Amino acid sequence: MDRNQIAKWLKSPAKMANKYSLHAVYFCTGCGIIEIPPVITTRWDAERFGIIPVATPRQGNLFMITGYVSLKTLKAIIRTYEQMPDPKYTVGFGSCPINGGMYWDSYNTIKHLDRYIPVDGWIAGCMPRPEAVFIAITHLWTLIDKGKADGYLRYQENYAAYRRNQEMLFAELEWPPLYPCDSIAEEARK
Amino acid sequence: MIPSLQKDLEATFKGVEVTVVEDSRMSVLAPRDSIPVVLRYLKESGLDHLALLSCVDWIKEGKFEVVYVLTCYMRNDTDYTSDQRLHVLLKTEIPREKPALKSVIDIFENAEPYEREIHELYGVHFDGHPRLIPLLLERDYEIPPFRKDFDTRKYVEETFGSIPPVEG
């Protein structure tokens, strides 16, 4: 253990433990997922940074969106994100989730991921190298330290707005509306 | 193989135009109603693999061109070097207004997802298909999106451009 961090560990052990054991949801989207196997296996070995992939979203707290997001995938992403326990962190990987990338004029691909679910950080590039993943993770550590990786809190605060954007794409969401948000969503629509 | 097949096809079916593209590759243009019989005939002549079913929108001519790409399975190692290799494009033209075609699932079972895909992207109806429900798309489109008169830019502007940012 780094001796310089002992004070931090004593001050908020839960936060530090959470920070150094990121469990990535193994969710494959688009072409970016091709960079993830080298990241988690011996060549770059993400476990040095405490990251392991997990099988289900209910065990994970790091969600990497690794490529273009089609409408059908967006539906799955929203469901997956809502199943993850707090605190949870989302990272957009590659240029497609940031602004659509080369799918800017596509009839079936969304442009800005952060209008549907909150995103804590972006990795730009097409494709980003595996090293970029680790740079992003160290940045995410800094954000967690400073309390700025608060996407899950922003999702709770602005749920009505996120839900409105989701419903603009999917007229018939198949999951039921949440109780307190109904009236807020009505106001937001007006 | 190809010259004999060409002769057979032209002798057996009316209105079939055969173009030999290469030694082992040819393109067959058949009228719309004779597609199932020609396809069955080609299957029995050794072209037992429907590799792809595709569609082209010729908007100026007012036609859709549906293309069946047929090849044959290699059963022996020697087939790769011999003249057993065949590659046939079976094409048919249908009008753009109310396009419909007979389903070929009873001949090639793997045509099912291809026909569903063409139905949702081009709006071609396949008679006798058991479930013509959307395969890939999530929203309803007024014009099927792969038709040439579908204005992608306008659609993207109206759909994704109208969604506001949540914060900031």
mmCIF file of C-alpha atoms in Angstrom:
data_model
loop_
_atom_site.group_PDB
_atom_site.id
_atom_site.type_symbol
_atom_site.label_atom_id
_atom_site.label_comp_id
_atom_site.label_asym_id
_atom_site.label_seq_id
_atom_site.Cartn_x
_atom_site.Cartn_y
_atom_site.Cartn_z
ATOM 1 C CA MET A 1 0.000 0.000 0.000
ATOM 2 C CA ASP A 2 1.110 3.521 -0.736
ATOM 3 C CA ARG A 3 2.058 5.105 2.589
ATOM 4 C CA ASN A 4 0.995 8.532 1.380
ATOM 5 C CA GLN A 5 -2.556 7.320 1.188
ATOM 6 C CA ILE A 6 -2.888 6.040 4.748
ATOM 7 C CA ALA A 7 -4.601 9.248 5.834
ATOM 8 C CA LYS A 8 -7.167 8.842 3.053
ATOM 9 C CA TRP A 9 -7.782 5.214 3.986
ATOM 10 C CA LEU A 10 -8.413 6.106 7.595
ATOM 11 C CA LYS A 11 -10.656 9.009 6.653
ATOM 12 C CA SER A 12 -12.987 7.213 4.258
ATOM 13 C CA PRO A 13 -12.185 3.504 3.927
ATOM 14 C CA ALA A 14 -15.348 2.659 2.021
ATOM 15 C CA LYS A 15 -14.598 5.190 -0.682
ATOM 16 C CA MET A 16 -11.030 4.005 -1.071
ATOM 17 C CA ALA A 17 -12.041 0.357 -1.215
ATOM 18 C CA ASN A 18 -14.659 1.195 -3.804
ATOM 19 C CA LYS A 19 -12.146 3.154 -5.836
ATOM 20 C CA TYR A 20 -9.571 0.355 -6.005
ATOM 21 C CA SER A 21 -11.995 -2.448 -6.812
ATOM 22 C CA LEU A 22 -13.832 -1.355 -9.938
ATOM 23 C CA HIS A 23 -15.903 -4.188 -11.361
ATOM 24 C CA ALA A 24 -16.515 -3.631 -15.039
ATOM 25 C CA VAL A 25 -19.741 -4.840 -16.574
ATOM 26 C CA TYR A 26 -18.783 -6.979 -19.523
ATOM 27 C CA PHE A 27 -21.220 -5.390 -21.934
ATOM 28 C CA CYS A 28 -20.218 -5.437 -25.592
ATOM 29 C CA THR A 29 -21.258 -2.571 -27.825
ATOM 30 C CA GLY A 30 -19.908 -1.933 -31.295
ATOM 31 C CA CYS A 31 -16.299 -2.413 -32.301
ATOM 32 C CA GLY A 32 -14.635 -1.006 -29.174
ATOM 33 C CA ILE A 33 -15.075 -4.230 -27.283
ATOM 34 C CA ILE A 34 -12.197 -5.648 -29.324
ATOM 35 C CA GLU A 35 -9.853 -3.555 -27.172
ATOM 36 C CA ILE A 36 -11.192 -4.942 -23.904
ATOM 37 C CA PRO A 37 -9.828 -8.541 -24.008
ATOM 38 C CA PRO A 38 -6.193 -7.316 -24.219
ATOM 39 C CA VAL A 39 -6.949 -4.851 -21.436
ATOM 40 C CA ILE A 40 -8.189 -7.477 -19.008
ATOM 41 C CA THR A 41 -5.762 -10.258 -19.939
ATOM 42 C CA THR A 42 -2.006 -10.607 -19.430
ATOM 43 C CA ARG A 43 -0.745 -8.143 -22.023
ATOM 44 C CA TRP A 44 -2.030 -5.086 -20.176
ATOM 45 C CA ASP A 45 -3.570 -6.794 -17.129
ATOM 46 C CA ALA A 46 -6.273 -4.512 -15.798
ATOM 47 C CA GLU A 47 -6.210 -6.317 -12.458
ATOM 48 C CA ARG A 48 -3.117 -4.277 -11.565
ATOM 49 C CA PHE A 49 -5.617 -1.423 -11.310
ATOM 50 C CA GLY A 50 -8.184 -3.517 -9.474
ATOM 51 C CA ILE A 51 -10.495 -3.889 -12.457
ATOM 52 C CA ILE A 52 -12.083 -7.212 -13.249
ATOM 53 C CA PRO A 53 -14.982 -7.915 -15.566
ATOM 54 C CA VAL A 54 -18.098 -9.316 -13.973
ATOM 55 C CA ALA A 55 -20.867 -11.344 -15.491
ATOM 56 C CA THR A 56 -23.961 -9.452 -14.416
ATOM 57 C CA PRO A 57 -24.703 -5.754 -13.957
ATOM 58 C CA ARG A 58 -25.871 -6.397 -10.410
ATOM 59 C CA GLN A 59 -22.268 -7.081 -9.406
ATOM 60 C CA GLY A 60 -20.616 -4.270 -11.334
ATOM 61 C CA ASN A 61 -19.950 -0.610 -10.751
ATOM 62 C CA LEU A 62 -18.009 0.410 -13.860
ATOM 63 C CA PHE A 63 -19.916 0.559 -17.131
ATOM 64 C CA MET A 64 -17.927 1.111 -20.313
ATOM 65 C CA ILE A 65 -19.891 1.865 -23.482
ATOM 66 C CA THR A 66 -17.462 0.673 -26.112
ATOM 67 C CA GLY A 67 -18.775 1.822 -29.457
ATOM 68 C CA TYR A 68 -21.687 3.104 -31.473
ATOM 69 C CA VAL A 69 -25.064 2.863 -29.765
ATOM 70 C CA SER A 70 -27.983 1.788 -31.882
ATOM 71 C CA LEU A 71 -31.521 2.252 -30.631
ATOM 72 C CA LYS A 72 -31.920 -1.351 -29.621
ATOM 73 C CA THR A 73 -28.614 -1.251 -27.748
ATOM 74 C CA LEU A 74 -29.603 1.973 -26.006
ATOM 75 C CA LYS A 75 -32.639 0.232 -24.583
ATOM 76 C CA ALA A 76 -30.417 -2.529 -23.210
ATOM 77 C CA ILE A 77 -27.912 0.021 -21.897
ATOM 78 C CA ILE A 78 -30.595 1.874 -19.938
ATOM 79 C CA ARG A 79 -31.856 -1.359 -18.422
ATOM 80 C CA THR A 80 -28.345 -2.495 -17.556
ATOM 81 C CA TYR A 81 -27.409 0.854 -16.040
ATOM 82 C CA GLU A 82 -30.481 0.926 -13.850
ATOM 83 C CA GLN A 83 -29.724 -2.546 -12.515
ATOM 84 C CA MET A 84 -26.250 -1.649 -11.283
ATOM 85 C CA PRO A 85 -25.908 -0.860 -7.570
ATOM 86 C CA ASP A 86 -24.745 2.582 -6.422
ATOM 87 C CA PRO A 87 -22.132 3.986 -6.608
ATOM 88 C CA LYS A 88 -21.666 3.364 -10.309
ATOM 89 C CA TYR A 89 -19.493 5.007 -12.920
ATOM 90 C CA THR A 90 -20.033 5.232 -16.681
ATOM 91 C CA VAL A 91 -17.264 5.779 -19.183
ATOM 92 C CA GLY A 92 -17.903 6.376 -22.878
ATOM 93 C CA PHE A 93 -15.208 4.674 -24.927
ATOM 94 C CA GLY A 94 -14.432 5.851 -28.447
ATOM 95 C CA SER A 95 -15.828 8.708 -30.468
ATOM 96 C CA CYS A 96 -19.203 7.154 -31.311
ATOM 97 C CA PRO A 97 -20.856 7.491 -27.878
ATOM 98 C CA ILE A 98 -19.459 11.035 -27.568
ATOM 99 C CA ASN A 99 -21.117 12.567 -30.627
ATOM 100 C CA GLY A 100 -22.042 9.817 -33.027
ATOM 101 C CA GLY A 101 -18.630 9.650 -34.698
ATOM 102 C CA MET A 102 -18.863 8.267 -38.199
ATOM 103 C CA TYR A 103 -22.525 7.436 -37.560
ATOM 104 C CA TRP A 104 -23.516 11.099 -37.404
ATOM 105 C CA ASP A 105 -26.126 10.730 -40.137
ATOM 106 C CA SER A 106 -27.333 7.271 -39.304
ATOM 107 C CA TYR A 107 -31.044 6.537 -39.157
ATOM 108 C CA ASN A 108 -30.673 4.095 -36.274
ATOM 109 C CA THR A 109 -27.740 5.288 -34.144
ATOM 110 C CA ILE A 110 -27.968 7.848 -31.359
ATOM 111 C CA LYS A 111 -25.556 10.765 -31.285
ATOM 112 C CA HIS A 112 -25.013 11.865 -27.684
ATOM 113 C CA LEU A 113 -25.037 9.161 -25.062
ATOM 114 C CA ASP A 114 -25.048 11.635 -22.167
ATOM 115 C CA ARG A 115 -28.561 12.751 -23.087
ATOM 116 C CA TYR A 116 -29.969 9.365 -22.092
ATOM 117 C CA ILE A 117 -27.792 8.173 -19.223
ATOM 118 C CA PRO A 118 -25.242 10.156 -17.171
ATOM 119 C CA VAL A 119 -21.612 9.727 -18.181
ATOM 120 C CA ASP A 120 -18.682 10.384 -15.842
ATOM 121 C CA GLY A 121 -15.895 10.486 -18.373
ATOM 122 C CA TRP A 122 -14.988 9.992 -21.995
ATOM 123 C CA ILE A 123 -12.120 8.300 -23.769
ATOM 124 C CA ALA A 124 -11.730 9.940 -27.155
ATOM 125 C CA GLY A 125 -10.344 8.157 -30.179
ATOM 126 C CA CYS A 126 -11.283 5.715 -32.860
ATOM 127 C CA MET A 127 -10.100 3.334 -31.468
ATOM 128 C CA PRO A 128 -8.478 4.331 -28.182
ATOM 129 C CA ARG A 129 -5.440 2.228 -27.283
ATOM 130 C CA PRO A 130 -5.608 0.029 -24.169
ATOM 131 C CA GLU A 131 -3.261 2.493 -22.461
ATOM 132 C CA ALA A 132 -5.988 5.100 -22.808
ATOM 133 C CA VAL A 133 -8.253 2.909 -20.690
ATOM 134 C CA PHE A 134 -5.750 3.043 -17.833
ATOM 135 C CA ILE A 135 -5.282 6.777 -18.187
ATOM 136 C CA ALA A 136 -9.060 7.087 -17.978
ATOM 137 C CA ILE A 137 -9.150 4.862 -14.903
ATOM 138 C CA THR A 138 -6.544 6.951 -13.085
ATOM 139 C CA HIS A 139 -8.529 10.061 -13.991
ATOM 140 C CA LEU A 140 -11.637 8.348 -12.664
ATOM 141 C CA TRP A 141 -9.786 7.701 -9.374
ATOM 142 C CA THR A 142 -9.056 11.410 -9.091
ATOM 143 C CA LEU A 143 -12.694 12.206 -9.795
ATOM 144 C CA ILE A 144 -13.862 9.716 -7.163
ATOM 145 C CA ASP A 145 -11.414 11.228 -4.664
ATOM 146 C CA LYS A 146 -12.777 14.695 -5.292
ATOM 147 C CA GLY A 147 -16.387 13.483 -5.309
ATOM 148 C CA LYS A 148 -16.913 14.579 -8.895
ATOM 149 C CA ALA A 149 -17.764 11.168 -10.338
ATOM 150 C CA ASP A 150 -21.370 11.679 -9.344
ATOM 151 C CA GLY A 151 -23.228 10.400 -12.409
ATOM 152 C CA TYR A 152 -25.499 8.168 -10.354
ATOM 153 C CA LEU A 153 -26.486 11.132 -8.176
ATOM 154 C CA ARG A 154 -27.140 13.304 -11.208
ATOM 155 C CA TYR A 155 -29.296 10.517 -12.614
ATOM 156 C CA GLN A 156 -31.418 10.564 -9.476
ATOM 157 C CA GLU A 157 -31.689 14.362 -9.439
ATOM 158 C CA ASN A 158 -32.484 14.779 -13.125
ATOM 159 C CA TYR A 159 -34.342 11.551 -13.647
ATOM 160 C CA ALA A 160 -37.372 13.319 -15.119
ATOM 161 C CA ALA A 161 -35.276 14.930 -17.825
ATOM 162 C CA TYR A 162 -33.402 11.721 -18.631
ATOM 163 C CA ARG A 163 -36.634 9.805 -18.728
ATOM 164 C CA ARG A 164 -38.201 12.406 -21.030
ATOM 165 C CA ASN A 165 -35.297 12.038 -23.475
ATOM 166 C CA GLN A 166 -35.559 8.256 -23.343
ATOM 167 C CA GLU A 167 -39.269 8.418 -24.034
ATOM 168 C CA MET A 168 -38.734 10.742 -26.994
ATOM 169 C CA LEU A 169 -37.000 7.839 -28.729
ATOM 170 C CA PHE A 170 -39.022 4.935 -27.388
ATOM 171 C CA ALA A 171 -42.672 5.862 -27.455
ATOM 172 C CA GLU A 172 -43.639 2.736 -25.553
ATOM 173 C CA LEU A 173 -41.134 1.973 -22.842
ATOM 174 C CA GLU A 174 -41.937 -1.458 -21.557
ATOM 175 C CA TRP A 175 -40.919 -0.821 -17.960
ATOM 176 C CA PRO A 176 -43.363 0.925 -15.646
ATOM 177 C CA PRO A 177 -43.061 4.605 -14.713
ATOM 178 C CA LEU A 178 -41.680 5.280 -11.251
ATOM 179 C CA TYR A 179 -44.085 6.775 -8.741
ATOM 180 C CA PRO A 180 -42.583 10.127 -7.698
ATOM 181 C CA CYS A 181 -41.304 10.962 -11.132
ATOM 182 C CA ASP A 182 -44.651 10.879 -12.897
ATOM 183 C CA SER A 183 -45.726 14.345 -11.829
ATOM 184 C CA ILE A 184 -42.226 15.770 -12.322
ATOM 185 C CA ALA A 185 -42.083 14.313 -15.797
ATOM 186 C CA GLU A 186 -45.430 15.891 -16.594
ATOM 187 C CA GLU A 187 -44.083 19.292 -15.546
ATOM 188 C CA ALA A 188 -40.907 18.792 -17.510
ATOM 189 C CA ARG A 189 -42.926 18.050 -20.635
ATOM 190 C CA LYS A 190 -44.810 21.330 -20.258
ATOM 191 C CA MET B 1 -20.663 -27.116 -65.691
ATOM 192 C CA ILE B 2 -21.683 -23.515 -66.384
ATOM 193 C CA PRO B 3 -22.272 -23.861 -70.185
ATOM 194 C CA SER B 4 -24.500 -26.886 -69.725
ATOM 195 C CA LEU B 5 -26.404 -25.199 -66.923
ATOM 196 C CA GLN B 6 -26.873 -22.118 -69.094
ATOM 197 C CA LYS B 7 -28.271 -24.226 -71.945
ATOM 198 C CA ASP B 8 -30.565 -26.122 -69.597
ATOM 199 C CA LEU B 9 -31.921 -22.958 -68.030
ATOM 200 C CA GLU B 10 -32.596 -21.226 -71.317
ATOM 201 C CA ALA B 11 -34.241 -24.364 -72.745
ATOM 202 C CA THR B 12 -36.393 -25.107 -69.699
ATOM 203 C CA PHE B 13 -37.700 -21.728 -68.608
ATOM 204 C CA LYS B 14 -39.309 -18.982 -70.596
ATOM 205 C CA GLY B 15 -38.049 -15.410 -70.272
ATOM 206 C CA VAL B 16 -34.861 -16.309 -68.452
ATOM 207 C CA GLU B 17 -31.777 -14.310 -69.457
ATOM 208 C CA VAL B 18 -28.411 -15.833 -68.585
ATOM 209 C CA THR B 19 -25.171 -13.848 -68.576
ATOM 210 C CA VAL B 20 -21.897 -15.670 -67.968
ATOM 211 C CA VAL B 21 -19.697 -13.317 -65.995
ATOM 212 C CA GLU B 22 -16.654 -15.540 -65.500
ATOM 213 C CA ASP B 23 -15.725 -19.165 -65.928
ATOM 214 C CA SER B 24 -17.626 -20.345 -62.903
ATOM 215 C CA ARG B 25 -19.908 -17.390 -62.303
ATOM 216 C CA MET B 26 -23.121 -16.382 -63.973
ATOM 217 C CA SER B 27 -26.023 -14.048 -63.531
ATOM 218 C CA VAL B 28 -29.598 -15.135 -64.216
ATOM 219 C CA LEU B 29 -32.426 -12.658 -64.704
ATOM 220 C CA ALA B 30 -35.745 -14.415 -64.242
ATOM 221 C CA PRO B 31 -39.320 -13.106 -64.293
ATOM 222 C CA ARG B 32 -40.934 -12.669 -60.911
ATOM 223 C CA ASP B 33 -43.379 -15.589 -61.053
ATOM 224 C CA SER B 34 -40.799 -18.177 -62.018
ATOM 225 C CA ILE B 35 -38.447 -17.480 -59.101
ATOM 226 C CA PRO B 36 -39.481 -20.502 -56.981
ATOM 227 C CA VAL B 37 -39.197 -22.993 -59.843
ATOM 228 C CA VAL B 38 -35.884 -21.613 -61.084
ATOM 229 C CA LEU B 39 -34.543 -21.595 -57.540
ATOM 230 C CA ARG B 40 -35.625 -25.189 -56.977
ATOM 231 C CA TYR B 41 -34.084 -26.184 -60.292
ATOM 232 C CA LEU B 42 -30.772 -24.516 -59.396
ATOM 233 C CA LYS B 43 -30.791 -26.173 -55.992
ATOM 234 C CA GLU B 44 -31.200 -29.578 -57.572
ATOM 235 C CA SER B 45 -28.401 -28.773 -60.043
ATOM 236 C CA GLY B 46 -25.940 -28.522 -57.161
ATOM 237 C CA LEU B 47 -26.275 -24.927 -55.948
ATOM 238 C CA ASP B 48 -27.386 -25.936 -52.485
ATOM 239 C CA HIS B 49 -26.339 -22.887 -50.483
ATOM 240 C CA LEU B 50 -28.257 -19.607 -50.397
ATOM 241 C CA ALA B 51 -25.465 -17.309 -49.289
ATOM 242 C CA LEU B 52 -27.362 -14.040 -49.338
ATOM 243 C CA LEU B 53 -30.642 -12.459 -50.252
ATOM 244 C CA SER B 54 -30.316 -8.824 -51.137
ATOM 245 C CA CYS B 55 -32.260 -5.978 -52.673
ATOM 246 C CA VAL B 56 -31.393 -2.952 -54.826
ATOM 247 C CA ASP B 57 -33.582 0.124 -55.180
ATOM 248 C CA TRP B 58 -33.517 1.413 -58.785
ATOM 249 C CA ILE B 59 -35.573 4.505 -58.116
ATOM 250 C CA LYS B 60 -35.306 6.010 -61.633
ATOM 251 C CA GLU B 61 -36.587 2.835 -63.281
ATOM 252 C CA GLY B 62 -39.201 2.454 -60.525
ATOM 253 C CA LYS B 63 -38.043 -1.048 -59.705
ATOM 254 C CA PHE B 64 -36.664 -3.145 -56.906
ATOM 255 C CA GLU B 65 -34.154 -5.787 -57.889
ATOM 256 C CA VAL B 66 -34.082 -8.745 -55.530
ATOM 257 C CA VAL B 67 -30.882 -10.793 -55.766
ATOM 258 C CA TYR B 68 -30.453 -14.379 -54.602
ATOM 259 C CA VAL B 69 -26.761 -15.257 -54.245
ATOM 260 C CA LEU B 70 -26.256 -18.993 -54.643
ATOM 261 C CA THR B 71 -23.119 -21.050 -54.202
ATOM 262 C CA CYS B 72 -22.446 -24.722 -53.592
ATOM 263 C CA TYR B 73 -20.914 -26.448 -50.603
ATOM 264 C CA MET B 74 -17.470 -27.972 -51.043
ATOM 265 C CA ARG B 75 -17.696 -31.613 -50.100
ATOM 266 C CA ASN B 76 -14.199 -32.793 -51.076
ATOM 267 C CA ASP B 77 -10.841 -31.069 -50.998
ATOM 268 C CA THR B 78 -10.531 -31.521 -54.751
ATOM 269 C CA ASP B 79 -13.662 -29.430 -55.280
ATOM 270 C CA TYR B 80 -11.709 -26.290 -54.477
ATOM 271 C CA THR B 81 -9.495 -26.709 -57.505
ATOM 272 C CA SER B 82 -11.899 -28.342 -59.917
ATOM 273 C CA ASP B 83 -14.585 -26.658 -61.970
ATOM 274 C CA GLN B 84 -17.201 -27.721 -59.419
ATOM 275 C CA ARG B 85 -17.126 -24.250 -57.916
ATOM 276 C CA LEU B 86 -20.179 -22.302 -58.926
ATOM 277 C CA HIS B 87 -21.499 -18.888 -58.091
ATOM 278 C CA VAL B 88 -24.875 -17.852 -59.441
ATOM 279 C CA LEU B 89 -26.724 -14.573 -58.981
ATOM 280 C CA LEU B 90 -30.435 -15.041 -59.533
ATOM 281 C CA LYS B 91 -32.103 -11.685 -60.040
ATOM 282 C CA THR B 92 -35.664 -10.573 -60.470
ATOM 283 C CA GLU B 93 -37.267 -7.192 -60.896
ATOM 284 C CA ILE B 94 -40.446 -6.104 -59.164
ATOM 285 C CA PRO B 95 -42.305 -2.801 -59.373
ATOM 286 C CA ARG B 96 -41.719 -0.211 -56.679
ATOM 287 C CA GLU B 97 -45.441 0.293 -56.069
ATOM 288 C CA LYS B 98 -46.746 -2.415 -53.720
ATOM 289 C CA PRO B 99 -43.715 -4.679 -54.094
ATOM 290 C CA ALA B 100 -44.460 -8.312 -53.332
ATOM 291 C CA LEU B 101 -42.703 -11.570 -53.959
ATOM 292 C CA LYS B 102 -43.303 -15.184 -53.072
ATOM 293 C CA SER B 103 -41.363 -16.423 -50.077
ATOM 294 C CA VAL B 104 -38.753 -19.108 -50.750
ATOM 295 C CA ILE B 105 -38.547 -20.487 -47.222
ATOM 296 C CA ASP B 106 -39.844 -23.874 -48.368
ATOM 297 C CA ILE B 107 -36.814 -24.179 -50.680
ATOM 298 C CA PHE B 108 -34.105 -22.536 -48.574
ATOM 299 C CA GLU B 109 -35.000 -22.375 -44.913
ATOM 300 C CA ASN B 110 -32.285 -19.836 -44.151
ATOM 301 C CA ALA B 111 -34.053 -17.248 -46.300
ATOM 302 C CA GLU B 112 -36.305 -16.435 -43.345
ATOM 303 C CA PRO B 113 -34.202 -13.707 -41.649
ATOM 304 C CA TYR B 114 -33.101 -12.277 -45.011
ATOM 305 C CA GLU B 115 -36.691 -11.843 -46.090
ATOM 306 C CA ARG B 116 -37.587 -10.263 -42.777
ATOM 307 C CA GLU B 117 -34.674 -7.854 -43.144
ATOM 308 C CA ILE B 118 -35.623 -6.864 -46.699
ATOM 309 C CA HIS B 119 -39.210 -6.441 -45.591
ATOM 310 C CA GLU B 120 -38.291 -3.997 -42.860
ATOM 311 C CA LEU B 121 -35.558 -2.085 -44.732
ATOM 312 C CA TYR B 122 -37.185 -1.911 -48.194
ATOM 313 C CA GLY B 123 -40.844 -2.662 -47.549
ATOM 314 C CA VAL B 124 -40.994 -5.631 -49.896
ATOM 315 C CA HIS B 125 -43.774 -7.998 -48.895
ATOM 316 C CA PHE B 126 -43.066 -11.739 -49.003
ATOM 317 C CA ASP B 127 -46.157 -13.895 -49.488
ATOM 318 C CA GLY B 128 -46.183 -16.994 -47.321
ATOM 319 C CA HIS B 129 -43.641 -15.754 -44.780
ATOM 320 C CA PRO B 130 -44.726 -16.942 -41.308
ATOM 321 C CA ARG B 131 -43.684 -13.836 -39.356
ATOM 322 C CA LEU B 132 -42.867 -10.584 -41.083
ATOM 323 C CA ILE B 133 -42.125 -8.650 -37.894
ATOM 324 C CA PRO B 134 -39.251 -6.162 -37.436
ATOM 325 C CA LEU B 135 -35.861 -7.756 -37.092
ATOM 326 C CA LEU B 136 -33.402 -4.953 -36.341
ATOM 327 C CA LEU B 137 -35.223 -1.657 -36.052
ATOM 328 C CA GLU B 138 -36.825 -0.290 -32.921
ATOM 329 C CA ARG B 139 -38.897 2.606 -34.243
ATOM 330 C CA ASP B 140 -41.567 2.943 -36.926
ATOM 331 C CA TYR B 141 -40.388 4.617 -40.117
ATOM 332 C CA GLU B 142 -42.812 6.221 -42.560
ATOM 333 C CA ILE B 143 -40.682 5.142 -45.488
ATOM 334 C CA PRO B 144 -38.506 2.058 -45.037
ATOM 335 C CA PRO B 145 -35.025 3.500 -44.379
ATOM 336 C CA PHE B 146 -33.084 1.782 -47.158
ATOM 337 C CA ARG B 147 -35.277 3.161 -49.930
ATOM 338 C CA LYS B 148 -33.629 5.883 -51.960
ATOM 339 C CA ASP B 149 -36.394 8.393 -51.252
ATOM 340 C CA PHE B 150 -35.863 8.132 -47.481
ATOM 341 C CA ASP B 151 -34.273 11.435 -46.438
ATOM 342 C CA THR B 152 -31.783 10.338 -43.801
ATOM 343 C CA ARG B 153 -30.508 13.817 -42.932
ATOM 344 C CA LYS B 154 -33.997 15.172 -42.373
ATOM 345 C CA TYR B 155 -34.972 12.156 -40.300
ATOM 346 C CA VAL B 156 -31.828 12.426 -38.154
ATOM 347 C CA GLU B 157 -32.385 16.149 -37.648
ATOM 348 C CA GLU B 158 -35.961 15.615 -36.565
ATOM 349 C CA THR B 159 -35.345 12.594 -34.365
ATOM 350 C CA PHE B 160 -31.941 12.888 -32.713
ATOM 351 C CA GLY B 161 -31.428 16.617 -33.286
ATOM 352 C CA SER B 162 -34.546 17.484 -31.300
ATOM 353 C CA ILE B 163 -33.376 15.829 -28.095
ATOM 354 C CA PRO B 164 -32.108 18.463 -25.647
ATOM 355 C CA PRO B 165 -29.069 18.051 -23.408
ATOM 356 C CA VAL B 166 -29.981 17.264 -19.826
ATOM 357 C CA GLU B 167 -27.460 19.431 -17.993
ATOM 358 C CA GLY B 168 -25.364 22.393 -18.975
#
